[in-house]
PDB file of C-alpha atoms in Angstrom:
ATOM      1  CA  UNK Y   1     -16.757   7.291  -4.823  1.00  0.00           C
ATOM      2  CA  UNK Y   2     -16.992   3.394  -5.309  1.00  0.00           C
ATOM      3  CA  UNK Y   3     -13.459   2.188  -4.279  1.00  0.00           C
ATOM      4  CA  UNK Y   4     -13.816  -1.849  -5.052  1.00  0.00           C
ATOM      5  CA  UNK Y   5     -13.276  -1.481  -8.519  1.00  0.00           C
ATOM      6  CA  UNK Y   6     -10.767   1.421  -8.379  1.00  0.00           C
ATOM      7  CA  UNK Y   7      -8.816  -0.703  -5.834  1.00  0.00           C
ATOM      8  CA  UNK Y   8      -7.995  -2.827  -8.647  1.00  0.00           C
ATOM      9  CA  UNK Y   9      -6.247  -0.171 -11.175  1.00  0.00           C
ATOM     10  CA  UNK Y  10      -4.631   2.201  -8.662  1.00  0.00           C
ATOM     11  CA  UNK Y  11      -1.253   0.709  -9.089  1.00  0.00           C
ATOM     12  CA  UNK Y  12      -0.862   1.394 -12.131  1.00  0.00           C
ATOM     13  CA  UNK Y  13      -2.013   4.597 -12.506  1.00  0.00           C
ATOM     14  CA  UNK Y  14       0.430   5.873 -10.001  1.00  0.00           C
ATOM     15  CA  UNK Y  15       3.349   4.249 -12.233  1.00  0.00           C
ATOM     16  CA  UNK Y  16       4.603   7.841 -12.915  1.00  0.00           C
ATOM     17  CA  UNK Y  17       4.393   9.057  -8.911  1.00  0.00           C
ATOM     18  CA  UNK Y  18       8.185   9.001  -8.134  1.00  0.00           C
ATOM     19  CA  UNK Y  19       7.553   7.676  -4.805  1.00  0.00           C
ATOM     20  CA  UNK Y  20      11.066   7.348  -3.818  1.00  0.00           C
ATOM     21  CA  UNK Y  21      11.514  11.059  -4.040  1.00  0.00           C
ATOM     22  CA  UNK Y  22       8.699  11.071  -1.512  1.00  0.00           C
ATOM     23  CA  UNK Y  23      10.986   9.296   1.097  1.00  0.00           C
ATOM     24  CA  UNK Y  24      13.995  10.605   0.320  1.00  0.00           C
ATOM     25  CA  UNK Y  25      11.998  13.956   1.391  1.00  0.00           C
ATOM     26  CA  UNK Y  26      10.851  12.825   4.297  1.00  0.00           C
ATOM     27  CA  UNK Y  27      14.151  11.194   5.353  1.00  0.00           C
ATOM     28  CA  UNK Y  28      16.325  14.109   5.353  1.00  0.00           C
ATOM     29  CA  UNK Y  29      13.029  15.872   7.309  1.00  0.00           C
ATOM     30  CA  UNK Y  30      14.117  13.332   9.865  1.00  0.00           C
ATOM     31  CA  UNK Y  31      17.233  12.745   9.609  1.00  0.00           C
ATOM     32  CA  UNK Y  32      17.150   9.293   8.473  1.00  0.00           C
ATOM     33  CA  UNK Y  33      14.286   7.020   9.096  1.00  0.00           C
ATOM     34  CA  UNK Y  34      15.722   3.788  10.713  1.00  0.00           C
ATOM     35  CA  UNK Y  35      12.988   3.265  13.380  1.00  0.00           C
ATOM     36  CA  UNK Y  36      10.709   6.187  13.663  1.00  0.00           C
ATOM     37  CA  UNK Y  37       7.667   5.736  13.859  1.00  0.00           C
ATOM     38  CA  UNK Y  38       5.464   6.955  10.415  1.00  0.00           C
ATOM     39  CA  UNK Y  39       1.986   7.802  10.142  1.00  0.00           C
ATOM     40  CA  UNK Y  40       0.908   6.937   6.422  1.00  0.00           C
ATOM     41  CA  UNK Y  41      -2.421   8.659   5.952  1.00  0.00           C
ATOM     42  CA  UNK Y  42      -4.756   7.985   3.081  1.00  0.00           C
ATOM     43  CA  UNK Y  43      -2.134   4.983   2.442  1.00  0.00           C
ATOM     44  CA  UNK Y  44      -4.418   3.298  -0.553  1.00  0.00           C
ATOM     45  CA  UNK Y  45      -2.569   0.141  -1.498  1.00  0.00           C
ATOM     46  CA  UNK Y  46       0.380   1.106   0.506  1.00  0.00           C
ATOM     47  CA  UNK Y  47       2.525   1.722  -2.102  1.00  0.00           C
ATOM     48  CA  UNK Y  48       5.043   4.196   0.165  1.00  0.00           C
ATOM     49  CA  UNK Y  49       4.350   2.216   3.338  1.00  0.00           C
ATOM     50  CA  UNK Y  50       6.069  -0.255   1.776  1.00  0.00           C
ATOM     51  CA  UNK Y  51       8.732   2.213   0.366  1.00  0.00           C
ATOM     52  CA  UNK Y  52       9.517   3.745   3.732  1.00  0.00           C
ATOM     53  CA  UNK Y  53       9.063   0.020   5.823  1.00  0.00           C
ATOM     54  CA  UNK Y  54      12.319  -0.652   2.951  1.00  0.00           C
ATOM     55  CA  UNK Y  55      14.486   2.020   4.577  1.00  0.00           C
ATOM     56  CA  UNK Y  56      13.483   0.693   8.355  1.00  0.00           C
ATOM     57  CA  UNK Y  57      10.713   3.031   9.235  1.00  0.00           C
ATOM     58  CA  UNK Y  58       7.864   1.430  11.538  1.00  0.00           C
ATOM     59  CA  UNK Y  59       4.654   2.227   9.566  1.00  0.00           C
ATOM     60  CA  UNK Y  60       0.701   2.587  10.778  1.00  0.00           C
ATOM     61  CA  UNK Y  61      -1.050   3.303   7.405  1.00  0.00           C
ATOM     62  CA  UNK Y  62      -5.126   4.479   7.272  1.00  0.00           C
ATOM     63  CA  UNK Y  63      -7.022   4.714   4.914  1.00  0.00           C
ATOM     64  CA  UNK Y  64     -10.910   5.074   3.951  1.00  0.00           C
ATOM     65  CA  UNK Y  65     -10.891   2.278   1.483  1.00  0.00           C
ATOM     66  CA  UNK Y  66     -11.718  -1.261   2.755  1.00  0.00           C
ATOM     67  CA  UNK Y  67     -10.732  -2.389  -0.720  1.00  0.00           C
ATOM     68  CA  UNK Y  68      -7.250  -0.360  -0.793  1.00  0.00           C
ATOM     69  CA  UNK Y  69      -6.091  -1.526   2.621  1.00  0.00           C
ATOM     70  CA  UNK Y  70      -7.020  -5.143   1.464  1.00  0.00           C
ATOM     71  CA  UNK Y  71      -4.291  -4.744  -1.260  1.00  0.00           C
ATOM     72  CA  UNK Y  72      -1.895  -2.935   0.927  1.00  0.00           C
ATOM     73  CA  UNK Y  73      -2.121  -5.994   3.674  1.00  0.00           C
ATOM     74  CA  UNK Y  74      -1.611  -8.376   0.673  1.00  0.00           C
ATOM     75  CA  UNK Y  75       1.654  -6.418  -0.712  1.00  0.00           C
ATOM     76  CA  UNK Y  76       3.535  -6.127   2.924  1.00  0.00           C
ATOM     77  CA  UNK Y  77       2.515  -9.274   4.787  1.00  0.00           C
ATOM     78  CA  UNK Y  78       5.221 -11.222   3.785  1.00  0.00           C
ATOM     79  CA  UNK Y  79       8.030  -8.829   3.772  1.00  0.00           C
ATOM     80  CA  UNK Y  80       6.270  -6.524   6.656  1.00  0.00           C
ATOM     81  CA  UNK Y  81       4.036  -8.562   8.201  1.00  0.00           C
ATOM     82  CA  UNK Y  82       4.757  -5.910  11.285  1.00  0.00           C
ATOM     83  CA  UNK Y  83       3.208  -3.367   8.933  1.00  0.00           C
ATOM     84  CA  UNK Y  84      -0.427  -1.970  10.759  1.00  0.00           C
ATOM     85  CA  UNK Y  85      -3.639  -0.885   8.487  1.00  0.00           C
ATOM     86  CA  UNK Y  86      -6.021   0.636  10.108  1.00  0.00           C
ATOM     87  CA  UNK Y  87     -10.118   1.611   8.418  1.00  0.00           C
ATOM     88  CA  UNK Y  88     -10.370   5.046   9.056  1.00  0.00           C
ATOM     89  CA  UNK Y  89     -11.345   8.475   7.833  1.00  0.00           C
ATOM     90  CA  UNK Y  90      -8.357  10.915   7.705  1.00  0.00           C
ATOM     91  CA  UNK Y  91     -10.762  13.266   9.582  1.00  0.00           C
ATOM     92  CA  UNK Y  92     -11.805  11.119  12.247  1.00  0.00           C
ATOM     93  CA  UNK Y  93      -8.050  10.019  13.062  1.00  0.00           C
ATOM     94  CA  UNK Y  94      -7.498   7.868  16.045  1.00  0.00           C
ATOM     95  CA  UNK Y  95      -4.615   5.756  16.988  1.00  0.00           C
ATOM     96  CA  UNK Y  96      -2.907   4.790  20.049  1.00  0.00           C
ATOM     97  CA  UNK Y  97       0.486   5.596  19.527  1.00  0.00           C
ATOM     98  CA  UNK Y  98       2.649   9.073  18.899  1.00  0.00           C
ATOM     99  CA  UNK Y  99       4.670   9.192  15.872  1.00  0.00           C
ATOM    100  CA  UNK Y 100       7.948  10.631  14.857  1.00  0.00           C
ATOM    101  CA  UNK Y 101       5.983  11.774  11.559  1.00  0.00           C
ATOM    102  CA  UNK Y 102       2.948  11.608   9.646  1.00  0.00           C
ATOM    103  CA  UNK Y 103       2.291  12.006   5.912  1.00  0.00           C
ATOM    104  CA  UNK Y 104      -0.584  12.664   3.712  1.00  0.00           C
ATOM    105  CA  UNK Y 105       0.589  11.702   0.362  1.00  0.00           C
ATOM    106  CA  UNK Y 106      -0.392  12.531  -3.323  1.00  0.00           C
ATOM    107  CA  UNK Y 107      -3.242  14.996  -3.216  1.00  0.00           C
ATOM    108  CA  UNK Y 108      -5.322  12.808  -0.977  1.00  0.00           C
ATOM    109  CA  UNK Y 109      -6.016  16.225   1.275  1.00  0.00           C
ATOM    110  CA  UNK Y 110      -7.870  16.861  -1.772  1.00  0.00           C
ATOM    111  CA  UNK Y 111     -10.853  14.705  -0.741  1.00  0.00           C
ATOM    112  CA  UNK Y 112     -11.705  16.686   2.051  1.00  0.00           C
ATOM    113  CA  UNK Y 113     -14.427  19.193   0.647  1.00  0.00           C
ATOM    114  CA  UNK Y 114     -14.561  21.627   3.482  1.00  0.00           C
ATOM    115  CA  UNK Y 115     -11.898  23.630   5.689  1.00  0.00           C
ATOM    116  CA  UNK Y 116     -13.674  22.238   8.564  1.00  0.00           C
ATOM    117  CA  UNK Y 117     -12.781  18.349   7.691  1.00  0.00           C
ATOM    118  CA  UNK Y 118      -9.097  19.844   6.728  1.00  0.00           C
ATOM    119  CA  UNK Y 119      -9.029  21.832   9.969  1.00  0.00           C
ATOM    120  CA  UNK Y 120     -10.142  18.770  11.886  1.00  0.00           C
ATOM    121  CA  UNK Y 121      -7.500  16.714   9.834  1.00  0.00           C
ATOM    122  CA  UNK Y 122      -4.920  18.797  11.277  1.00  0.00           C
ATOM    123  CA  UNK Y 123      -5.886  18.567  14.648  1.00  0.00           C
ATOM    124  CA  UNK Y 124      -5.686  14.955  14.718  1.00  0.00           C
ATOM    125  CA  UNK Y 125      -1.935  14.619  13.054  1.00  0.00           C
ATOM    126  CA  UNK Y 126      -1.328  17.504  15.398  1.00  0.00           C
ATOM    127  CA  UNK Y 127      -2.482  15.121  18.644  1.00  0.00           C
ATOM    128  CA  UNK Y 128      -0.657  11.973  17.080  1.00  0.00           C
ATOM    129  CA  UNK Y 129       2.478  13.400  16.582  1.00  0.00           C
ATOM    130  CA  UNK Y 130       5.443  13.474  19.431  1.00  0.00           C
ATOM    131  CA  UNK Y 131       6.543  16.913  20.461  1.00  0.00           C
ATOM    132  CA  UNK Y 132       8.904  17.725  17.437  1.00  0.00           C
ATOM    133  CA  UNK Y 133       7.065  15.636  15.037  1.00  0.00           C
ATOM    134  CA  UNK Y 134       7.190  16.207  10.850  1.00  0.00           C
ATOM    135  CA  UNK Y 135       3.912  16.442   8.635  1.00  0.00           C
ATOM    136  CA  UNK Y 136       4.235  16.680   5.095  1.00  0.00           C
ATOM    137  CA  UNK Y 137       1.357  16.607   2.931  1.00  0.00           C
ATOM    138  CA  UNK Y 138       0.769  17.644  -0.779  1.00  0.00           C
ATOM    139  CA  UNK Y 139      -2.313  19.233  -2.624  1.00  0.00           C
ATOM    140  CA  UNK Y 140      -3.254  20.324  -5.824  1.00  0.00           C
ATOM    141  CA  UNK Y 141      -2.519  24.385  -6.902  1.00  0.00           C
ATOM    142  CA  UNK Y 142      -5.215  25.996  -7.359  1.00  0.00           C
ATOM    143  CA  UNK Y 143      -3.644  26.790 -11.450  1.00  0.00           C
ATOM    144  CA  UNK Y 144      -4.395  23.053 -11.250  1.00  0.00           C
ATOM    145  CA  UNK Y 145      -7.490  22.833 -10.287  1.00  0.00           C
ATOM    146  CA  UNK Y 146      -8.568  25.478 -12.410  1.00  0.00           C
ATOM    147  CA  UNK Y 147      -7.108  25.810 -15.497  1.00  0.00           C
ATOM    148  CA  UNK Y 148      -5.194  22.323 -15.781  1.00  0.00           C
ATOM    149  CA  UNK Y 149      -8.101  20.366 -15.392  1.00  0.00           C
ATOM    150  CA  UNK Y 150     -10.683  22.041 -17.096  1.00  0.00           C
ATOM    151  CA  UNK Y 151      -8.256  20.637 -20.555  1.00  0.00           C
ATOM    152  CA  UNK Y 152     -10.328  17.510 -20.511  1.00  0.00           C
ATOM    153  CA  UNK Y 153     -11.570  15.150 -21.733  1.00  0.00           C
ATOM    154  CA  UNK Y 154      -7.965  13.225 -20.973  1.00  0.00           C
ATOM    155  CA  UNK Y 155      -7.311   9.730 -21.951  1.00  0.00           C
ATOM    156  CA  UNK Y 156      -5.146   6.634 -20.992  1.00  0.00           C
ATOM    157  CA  UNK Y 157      -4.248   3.321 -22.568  1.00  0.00           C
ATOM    158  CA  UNK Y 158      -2.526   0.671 -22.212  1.00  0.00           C
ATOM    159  CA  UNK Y 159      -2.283  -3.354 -22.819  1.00  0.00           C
ATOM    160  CA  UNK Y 160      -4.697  -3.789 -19.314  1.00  0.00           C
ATOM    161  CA  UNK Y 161      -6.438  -0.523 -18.703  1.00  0.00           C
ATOM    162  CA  UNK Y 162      -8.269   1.886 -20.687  1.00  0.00           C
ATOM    163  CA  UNK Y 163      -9.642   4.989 -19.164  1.00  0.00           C
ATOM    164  CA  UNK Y 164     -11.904   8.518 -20.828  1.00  0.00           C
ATOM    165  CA  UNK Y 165     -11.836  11.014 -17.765  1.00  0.00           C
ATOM    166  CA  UNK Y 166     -13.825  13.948 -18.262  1.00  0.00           C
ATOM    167  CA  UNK Y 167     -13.766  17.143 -15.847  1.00  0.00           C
ATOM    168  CA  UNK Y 168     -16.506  19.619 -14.586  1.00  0.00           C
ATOM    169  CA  UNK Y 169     -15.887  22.869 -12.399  1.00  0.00           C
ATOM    170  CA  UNK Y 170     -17.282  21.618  -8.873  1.00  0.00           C
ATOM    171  CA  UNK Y 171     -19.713  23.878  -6.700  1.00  0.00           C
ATOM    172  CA  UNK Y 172     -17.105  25.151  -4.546  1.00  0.00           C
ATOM    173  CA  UNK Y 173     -14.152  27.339  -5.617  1.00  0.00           C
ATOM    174  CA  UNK Y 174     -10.793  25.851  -6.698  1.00  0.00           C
ATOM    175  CA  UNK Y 175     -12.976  22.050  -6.913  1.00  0.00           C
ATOM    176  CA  UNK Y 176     -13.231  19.652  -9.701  1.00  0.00           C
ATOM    177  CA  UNK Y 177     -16.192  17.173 -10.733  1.00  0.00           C
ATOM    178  CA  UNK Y 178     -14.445  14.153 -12.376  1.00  0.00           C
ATOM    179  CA  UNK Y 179     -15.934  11.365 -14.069  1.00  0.00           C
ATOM    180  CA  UNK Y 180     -14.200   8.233 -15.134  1.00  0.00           C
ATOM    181  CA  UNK Y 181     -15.151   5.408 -17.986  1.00  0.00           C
ATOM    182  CA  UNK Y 182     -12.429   2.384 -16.993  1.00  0.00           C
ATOM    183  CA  UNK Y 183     -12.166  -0.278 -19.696  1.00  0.00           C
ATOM    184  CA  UNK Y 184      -9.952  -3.125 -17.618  1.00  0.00           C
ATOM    185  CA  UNK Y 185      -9.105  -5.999 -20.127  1.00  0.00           C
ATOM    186  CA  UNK Y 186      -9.798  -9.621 -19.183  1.00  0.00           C
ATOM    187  CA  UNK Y 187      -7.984 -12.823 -19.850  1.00  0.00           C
ATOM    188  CA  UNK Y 188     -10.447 -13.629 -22.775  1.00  0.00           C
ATOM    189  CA  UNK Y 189      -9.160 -10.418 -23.874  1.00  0.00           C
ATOM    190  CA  UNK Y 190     -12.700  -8.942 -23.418  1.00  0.00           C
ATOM    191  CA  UNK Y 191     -12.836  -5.819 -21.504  1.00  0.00           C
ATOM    192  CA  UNK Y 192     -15.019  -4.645 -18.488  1.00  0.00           C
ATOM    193  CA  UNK Y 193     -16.184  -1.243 -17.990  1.00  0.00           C
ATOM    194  CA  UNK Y 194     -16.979   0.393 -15.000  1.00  0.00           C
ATOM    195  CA  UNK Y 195     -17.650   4.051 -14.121  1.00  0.00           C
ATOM    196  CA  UNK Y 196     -15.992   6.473 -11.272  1.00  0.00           C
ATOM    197  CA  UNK Y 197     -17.045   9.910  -9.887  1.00  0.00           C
ATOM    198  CA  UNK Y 198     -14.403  11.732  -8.159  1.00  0.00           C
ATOM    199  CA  UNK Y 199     -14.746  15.487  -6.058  1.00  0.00           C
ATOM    200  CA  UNK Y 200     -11.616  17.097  -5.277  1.00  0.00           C
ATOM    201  CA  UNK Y 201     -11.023  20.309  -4.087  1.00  0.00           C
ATOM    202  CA  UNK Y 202      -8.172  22.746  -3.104  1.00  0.00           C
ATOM    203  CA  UNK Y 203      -7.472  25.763  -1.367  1.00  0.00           C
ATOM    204  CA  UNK Y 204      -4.565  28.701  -1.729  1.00  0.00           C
ATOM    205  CA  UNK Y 205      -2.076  28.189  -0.172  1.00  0.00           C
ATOM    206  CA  UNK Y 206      -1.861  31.012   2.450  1.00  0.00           C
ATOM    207  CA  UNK Y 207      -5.303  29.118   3.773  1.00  0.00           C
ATOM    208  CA  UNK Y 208      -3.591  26.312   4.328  1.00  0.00           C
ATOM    209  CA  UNK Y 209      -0.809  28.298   6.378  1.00  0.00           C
ATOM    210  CA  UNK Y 210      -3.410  29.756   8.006  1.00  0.00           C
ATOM    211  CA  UNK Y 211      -5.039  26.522   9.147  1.00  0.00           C
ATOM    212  CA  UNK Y 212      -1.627  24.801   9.707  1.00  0.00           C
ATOM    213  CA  UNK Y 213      -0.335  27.791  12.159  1.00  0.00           C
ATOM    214  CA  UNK Y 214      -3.782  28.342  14.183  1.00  0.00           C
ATOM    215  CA  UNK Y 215      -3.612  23.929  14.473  1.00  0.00           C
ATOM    216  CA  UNK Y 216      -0.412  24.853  16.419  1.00  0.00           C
ATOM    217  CA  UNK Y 217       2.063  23.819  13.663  1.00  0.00           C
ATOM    218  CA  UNK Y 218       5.469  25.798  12.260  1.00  0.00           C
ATOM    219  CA  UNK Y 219       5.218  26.191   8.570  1.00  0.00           C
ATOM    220  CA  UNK Y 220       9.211  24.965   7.760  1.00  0.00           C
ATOM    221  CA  UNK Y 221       9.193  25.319   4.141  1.00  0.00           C
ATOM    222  CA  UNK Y 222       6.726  24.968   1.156  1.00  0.00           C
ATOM    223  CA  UNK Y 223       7.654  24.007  -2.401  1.00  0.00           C
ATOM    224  CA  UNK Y 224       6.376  22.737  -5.511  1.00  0.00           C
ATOM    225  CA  UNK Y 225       6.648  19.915  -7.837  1.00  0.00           C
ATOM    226  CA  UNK Y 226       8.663  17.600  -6.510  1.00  0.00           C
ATOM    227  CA  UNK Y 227      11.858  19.947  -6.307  1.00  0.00           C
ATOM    228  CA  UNK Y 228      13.264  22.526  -3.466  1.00  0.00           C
ATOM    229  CA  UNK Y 229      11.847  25.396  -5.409  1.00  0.00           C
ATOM    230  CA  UNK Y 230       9.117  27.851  -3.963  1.00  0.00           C
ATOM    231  CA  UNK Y 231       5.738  27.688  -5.560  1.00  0.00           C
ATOM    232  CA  UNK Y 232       5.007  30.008  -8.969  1.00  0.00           C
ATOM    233  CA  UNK Y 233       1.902  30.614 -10.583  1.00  0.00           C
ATOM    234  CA  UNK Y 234       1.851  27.700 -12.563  1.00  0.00           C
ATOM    235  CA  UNK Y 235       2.945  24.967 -10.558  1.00  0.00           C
ATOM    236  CA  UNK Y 236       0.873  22.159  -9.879  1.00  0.00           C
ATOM    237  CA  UNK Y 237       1.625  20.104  -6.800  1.00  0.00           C
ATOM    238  CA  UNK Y 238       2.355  22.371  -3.915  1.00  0.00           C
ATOM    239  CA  UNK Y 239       4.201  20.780  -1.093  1.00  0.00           C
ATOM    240  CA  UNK Y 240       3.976  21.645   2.960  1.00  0.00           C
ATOM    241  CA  UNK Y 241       7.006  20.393   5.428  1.00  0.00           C
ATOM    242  CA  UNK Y 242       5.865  21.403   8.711  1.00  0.00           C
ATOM    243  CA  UNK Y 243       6.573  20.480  11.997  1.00  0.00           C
ATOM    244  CA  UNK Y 244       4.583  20.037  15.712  1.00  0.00           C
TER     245      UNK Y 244
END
């Protein structure tokens, strides 16, 4: 995946993530979040780092991207300037601190195209987490991944962006091949194209369990689509609250 360029529209395709639902989640989780100490994995442009740094959490935010942390820097420094970034790989983890909680927001699990780099994920939230800690992460169903996706070619437009995404069934089960034409429009009112290939891939959700409980973890509830409802057979963003 070539990030520079994606960097650069990621805000506004996330427009319709309701991000504050995501902290109100993880504050009740917590029991308010004035202090503790959050663990924002696969941060991108730090879009809830900033969200939770707004209701007095202390956030450490990773991420893969070079080009996504350079935006995220740029949107908290003055506000947040106490805000840390850190260049890492989700599955390669490694920070100094404990944390009161760690999330993995907005399918970014997804990425990771093996149980072993999800099993390793876990370990290393598991090991940064205080005795007691949360970690809530989301993921594509597998309905998603499978049936919702496959309804491409999708399209999106707007007065700055233009996008054709077309999908593929991946190699692996439950994955998707994604390719992306980007049309960004210029000041001359000319626009630039530029091309992204995304892999994402899921897994049921008793796997994850599975995973979660042998990491050491207590599965505390699982739900679906941004509500407090248990998953169906047709939802498409499954939900995991579980704690160290």
């Amino acid at each position: 995946m070539m990030y520079a360029q994606f960097a650069s529209v990621y805000d506004e395709l996330m427009l319709d993530i309701p991000y504050p639902v995501y902290v109100d989640l993880i504050d009740t989780a917590l029991n308010g979040l004035m202090d503790k100490k959050i663990l924002d994995v696969a941060c991108g442009t730090g879009i809830l780092s900033v969200f939770l740094a707004e209701r007095g959490a202390d956030i450490t935010g990773i991420d893969l991207s070079e080009e996504m942390l350079t935006i995220a820097k740029e949107r908290s420094k003055d506000r947040f300037p106490a805000l840390t970034f850190l260049h890492q790989a989700m599955q390669q983890l490694d920070v100094p601190d404990k944390y009161d909680a760690a999330v993995i927001p907005i399918d970014s699990l997804n990425y990771l195209e093996n149980l072993q780099d999800v099993s390793d994920t876990f370990h290393r939230i598991y090991e940064a987490l205080l005795p007691g800690g949360l970690f809530m992460f989301d993921v594509h169903s597998t309905f998603k991944t499978d049936i919702l996706f496959m309804e491409s070619p999708f399209t999106y437009d707007s007065p700055s962006i233009s996008y054709i995404w077309e999908t593929d069934e991946g190699e692996e089960p439950h994955s998707v091949h994604s390719e992306l034409a980007f049309f960004v429009r210029k000041d001359d009112e000319c626009y630039v194209r530029f091309d992204e290939v995304h892999y994402q891939r899921t897994f049921p959700i008793m796997q994850y369990v599975e995973l979660l409980e042998k990491t050491g973890f207590s599965v505390e509830r699982i739900f679906a689509d941004w509500t407090d409802d248990a998953p169906e057979d047709e939802s498409e963003r499954i939900f995991f609250q579980v704690r160290k």
